Amino acid sequence: MNGIKYIREKSNITQYWLAERMGVTRQTVTQWEKGVRKPNKEHLKWLCEFYGIEEKWFGELSDVELDVLNEMIMYEHFEEDKEYYTFIPRVDGWNEIRFKCGDVDKMTDDKYTDLLKEEKQFIKNVENYLFDKHSQYCNFDKITTLKRKMAGINDYLFLMDVIEKIGDEGSFLKVPFRYEVKTIFFATLIASGIYSYDKVNEIYKLDSFNDGYQPSEKDRWLFDPEYMRELAEVMSKHWNKKKNAEIAAKEARKRKSKK
C-alpha cells in the first residue's frame, strides 16, 4: 500500500489540492502514488511537517505498518471552505474532531456528494408520498390528506428551525434538544405499536455508530431509554382510553339504531 495515497485519501485531500500546495503537478503526485517516482527530500520534509508524522509513512507500507497507522489519531482542520485532516491537533479548537485514521472509509467530500444525492431522493420520496399514496381517494379526501401531511412536515421543519436557533446559543443546548425531539418521535411509534421498544433501541445504537460515536452510560442526555419507555406508556394509556371510549360510543349508537 502506498503511504502517500493512503494518507491523502484519509485526510480528505485531492491530488490537485496537494499538488498545488507542494508546488508540483497533479501528474507528479500520481507518479508518487503509483511508485513510478519518489518524492525528493524537500517534498518529503513538506509532507512530514504538513501531516505531522515521520518520513517512513510515505513509502510502501506493509500490513503491519498499515495496522499501526490506522490506530493513529487524525484531527480536523479548515482552510477557507476546505475541510481536511492531519495527525496534528488544532491549536485553536476546544471542540476539535478526532478519530482513528483507519475509521475513515471514504473521503469527506465524496460522502458530502452522496448525501446531497440522498437529500434529493428524500425530497422526491416526500413528493411521491404526498401526491401518489392517496390517489385512490376522491378530490376532497386528497386535498384534506395533503393538507394534513404537509402540516405534519411543516411542524417537523419548524422544530428543526427551533433547534438551529437553540444552536446559536451553544451546541451544548442544540444537541440535547435534538435528541429530546427524536425521543418523543420514537416514543410515539412505540405507543402506536408500529415499533417495538427493542427495535427503537437498536436504531439508536446504529444511528450513533454511523455518526462515528457510540454513547456511554453517562450520555443519558443523548438517549434516555427509560424516559422514552415511560413516555410511550403514558401516550399508550391516553390513546387506549380514547380508543375504548370511541368503541363504546360506536356500540351505543348501534344499539340505539336497533331499537
Tab-separated table of C-alpha atoms in Angstrom, residues 67-234:
chain	number	residue	atom	x	y	z
A	67	ASP	CA	-2.339	-1.567	11.126
A	68	VAL	CA	-0.203	0.792	13.221
A	69	LEU	CA	-1.074	3.771	11.017
A	70	ASN	CA	-4.778	3.009	11.236
A	71	GLU	CA	-4.616	3.303	15.041
A	72	MET	CA	-3.036	6.775	14.888
A	73	ILE	CA	-5.289	9.751	15.672
A	74	MET	CA	-6.182	12.325	12.997
A	75	TYR	CA	-7.555	15.815	13.682
A	76	GLU	CA	-9.916	18.094	11.763
A	77	HIS	CA	-8.602	21.298	10.140
A	78	PHE	CA	-10.076	24.009	7.906
A	79	GLU	CA	-8.679	26.207	5.162
A	80	GLU	CA	-11.377	28.625	3.981
A	81	ASP	CA	-14.176	26.225	2.951
A	82	LYS	CA	-11.928	23.163	2.729
A	83	GLU	CA	-12.086	20.528	5.471
A	84	TYR	CA	-9.119	18.195	5.810
A	85	TYR	CA	-7.379	16.027	8.422
A	86	THR	CA	-3.801	15.625	9.660
A	87	PHE	CA	-2.101	13.991	12.628
A	88	ILE	CA	-1.514	17.437	14.205
A	89	PRO	CA	-4.030	18.668	16.835
A	90	ARG	CA	-5.722	22.008	16.226
A	91	VAL	CA	-4.289	24.788	18.347
A	92	ASP	CA	-7.412	26.971	18.136
A	93	GLY	CA	-10.102	24.336	18.655
A	94	TRP	CA	-11.511	23.415	22.060
A	95	ASN	CA	-14.085	21.137	20.450
A	96	GLU	CA	-11.819	19.528	17.859
A	97	ILE	CA	-12.934	16.459	15.943
A	98	ARG	CA	-10.583	13.497	16.183
A	99	PHE	CA	-10.726	9.885	15.047
A	100	LYS	CA	-8.527	6.920	14.211
A	101	CYS	CA	-7.034	7.006	10.723
A	102	GLY	CA	-8.468	3.584	9.921
A	103	ASP	CA	-12.024	4.629	10.781
A	104	VAL	CA	-12.348	6.780	7.656
A	105	ASP	CA	-13.869	4.661	4.888
A	106	LYS	CA	-14.388	7.413	2.338
A	107	MET	CA	-13.225	10.935	1.606
A	108	THR	CA	-15.446	13.502	3.324
A	109	ASP	CA	-16.068	15.379	0.068
A	110	ASP	CA	-17.317	12.152	-1.547
A	111	LYS	CA	-19.567	11.498	1.448
A	112	TYR	CA	-20.991	15.004	1.107
A	113	THR	CA	-21.745	14.407	-2.578
A	114	ASP	CA	-23.512	11.154	-1.711
A	115	LEU	CA	-25.547	12.902	0.983
A	116	LEU	CA	-26.662	15.565	-1.495
A	117	LYS	CA	-27.962	12.757	-3.713
A	118	GLU	CA	-29.759	11.226	-0.715
A	119	GLU	CA	-31.294	14.613	0.053
A	120	LYS	CA	-32.703	14.883	-3.474
A	121	GLN	CA	-34.096	11.349	-3.202
A	122	PHE	CA	-35.630	12.211	0.167
A	123	ILE	CA	-37.442	15.211	-1.312
A	124	LYS	CA	-38.659	13.019	-4.173
A	125	ASN	CA	-39.906	10.420	-1.687
A	126	VAL	CA	-41.842	13.102	0.202
A	127	GLU	CA	-43.416	14.302	-3.036
A	128	ASN	CA	-44.364	10.767	-4.064
A	129	TYR	CA	-45.838	10.111	-0.635
A	130	LEU	CA	-47.945	13.252	-0.683
A	131	PHE	CA	-49.267	13.002	-4.227
A	132	ASP	CA	-49.339	9.291	-5.052
A	133	LYS	CA	-50.097	7.408	-1.858
A	134	HIS	CA	-53.730	8.538	-1.648
A	135	SER	CA	-54.567	8.744	-5.358
A	136	GLN	CA	-57.489	6.339	-4.907
A	137	TYR	CA	-59.399	8.903	-2.854
A	138	CYS	CA	-61.809	11.482	-4.243
A	139	ASN	CA	-60.539	15.037	-4.751
A	140	PHE	CA	-61.902	16.271	-1.425
A	141	ASP	CA	-60.210	13.463	0.515
A	142	LYS	CA	-56.950	14.032	-1.365
A	143	ILE	CA	-56.972	17.745	-0.528
A	144	THR	CA	-57.646	17.010	3.144
A	145	THR	CA	-54.939	14.346	3.245
A	146	LEU	CA	-52.386	16.590	1.552
A	147	LYS	CA	-53.083	19.414	3.975
A	148	ARG	CA	-52.651	17.136	6.962
A	149	LYS	CA	-49.449	15.573	5.667
A	150	MET	CA	-47.901	18.909	4.710
A	151	ALA	CA	-48.909	20.357	8.074
A	152	GLY	CA	-47.051	17.483	9.743
A	153	ILE	CA	-43.949	18.109	7.667
A	154	ASN	CA	-44.136	21.828	8.413
A	155	ASP	CA	-44.370	21.071	12.130
A	156	TYR	CA	-41.235	18.951	11.851
A	157	LEU	CA	-39.363	21.646	9.896
A	158	PHE	CA	-40.450	24.202	12.491
A	159	LEU	CA	-38.902	22.058	15.230
A	160	MET	CA	-35.703	21.716	13.223
A	161	ASP	CA	-35.602	25.509	12.828
A	162	VAL	CA	-36.006	25.868	16.581
A	163	ILE	CA	-33.091	23.502	17.065
A	164	GLU	CA	-30.937	25.661	14.789
A	165	LYS	CA	-31.854	28.765	16.790
A	166	ILE	CA	-31.034	26.975	20.022
A	167	GLY	CA	-27.723	26.044	18.436
A	168	ASP	CA	-26.950	29.764	18.077
A	169	GLU	CA	-26.852	29.896	21.868
A	170	GLY	CA	-24.423	26.989	22.037
A	171	SER	CA	-24.084	23.448	20.697
A	172	PHE	CA	-24.429	22.138	24.275
A	173	LEU	CA	-28.123	23.129	24.006
A	174	LYS	CA	-28.673	22.158	20.386
A	175	VAL	CA	-27.655	18.502	20.663
A	176	PRO	CA	-29.752	17.611	23.757
A	177	PHE	CA	-32.808	19.346	22.270
A	178	ARG	CA	-32.438	17.348	19.064
A	179	TYR	CA	-32.377	14.093	20.993
A	180	GLU	CA	-35.341	15.151	23.126
A	181	VAL	CA	-37.419	15.676	19.964
A	182	LYS	CA	-36.158	12.418	18.491
A	183	THR	CA	-37.017	10.538	21.673
A	184	ILE	CA	-40.579	11.873	21.560
A	185	PHE	CA	-40.963	10.769	17.931
A	186	PHE	CA	-39.814	7.238	18.747
A	187	ALA	CA	-41.955	7.076	21.885
A	188	THR	CA	-44.928	7.877	19.637
A	189	LEU	CA	-44.040	4.975	17.337
A	190	ILE	CA	-43.782	2.609	20.304
A	191	ALA	CA	-47.078	3.783	21.807
A	192	SER	CA	-48.851	3.300	18.471
A	193	GLY	CA	-47.490	-0.242	18.140
A	194	ILE	CA	-45.601	0.489	14.905
A	195	TYR	CA	-42.171	-0.105	16.512
A	196	SER	CA	-41.160	-2.197	19.491
A	197	TYR	CA	-39.001	-0.786	22.272
A	198	ASP	CA	-36.137	-3.148	21.327
A	199	LYS	CA	-36.255	-2.052	17.679
A	200	VAL	CA	-36.028	1.642	18.602
A	201	ASN	CA	-33.169	0.900	20.972
A	202	GLU	CA	-31.315	-0.831	18.130
A	203	ILE	CA	-31.979	2.107	15.763
A	204	TYR	CA	-30.386	4.479	18.270
A	205	LYS	CA	-27.318	2.268	18.504
A	206	LEU	CA	-26.953	2.084	14.716
A	207	ASP	CA	-27.515	5.827	14.351
A	208	SER	CA	-24.791	6.584	16.899
A	209	PHE	CA	-22.418	4.081	15.279
A	210	ASN	CA	-22.926	5.573	11.803
A	211	ASP	CA	-22.192	9.035	13.164
A	212	GLY	CA	-18.848	7.713	14.398
A	213	TYR	CA	-19.851	7.978	18.049
A	214	GLN	CA	-21.071	5.370	20.493
A	215	PRO	CA	-22.742	6.835	23.619
A	216	SER	CA	-21.739	5.543	27.026
A	217	GLU	CA	-23.869	5.230	30.141
A	218	LYS	CA	-23.020	8.800	31.159
A	219	ASP	CA	-24.546	10.153	27.932
A	220	ARG	CA	-28.168	9.783	29.100
A	221	TRP	CA	-28.850	13.314	27.936
A	222	LEU	CA	-28.374	11.996	24.395
A	223	PHE	CA	-30.662	8.999	24.713
A	224	ASP	CA	-32.547	8.051	27.868
A	225	PRO	CA	-34.292	4.708	27.150
A	226	GLU	CA	-36.222	4.697	30.408
A	227	TYR	CA	-37.601	8.170	29.732
A	228	MET	CA	-38.686	7.027	26.253
A	229	ARG	CA	-40.352	3.919	27.700
A	230	GLU	CA	-42.274	5.923	30.320
A	231	LEU	CA	-43.352	8.484	27.733
A	232	ALA	CA	-44.587	5.721	25.398
A	233	GLU	CA	-46.606	4.159	28.233
A	234	VAL	CA	-48.273	7.491	29.027
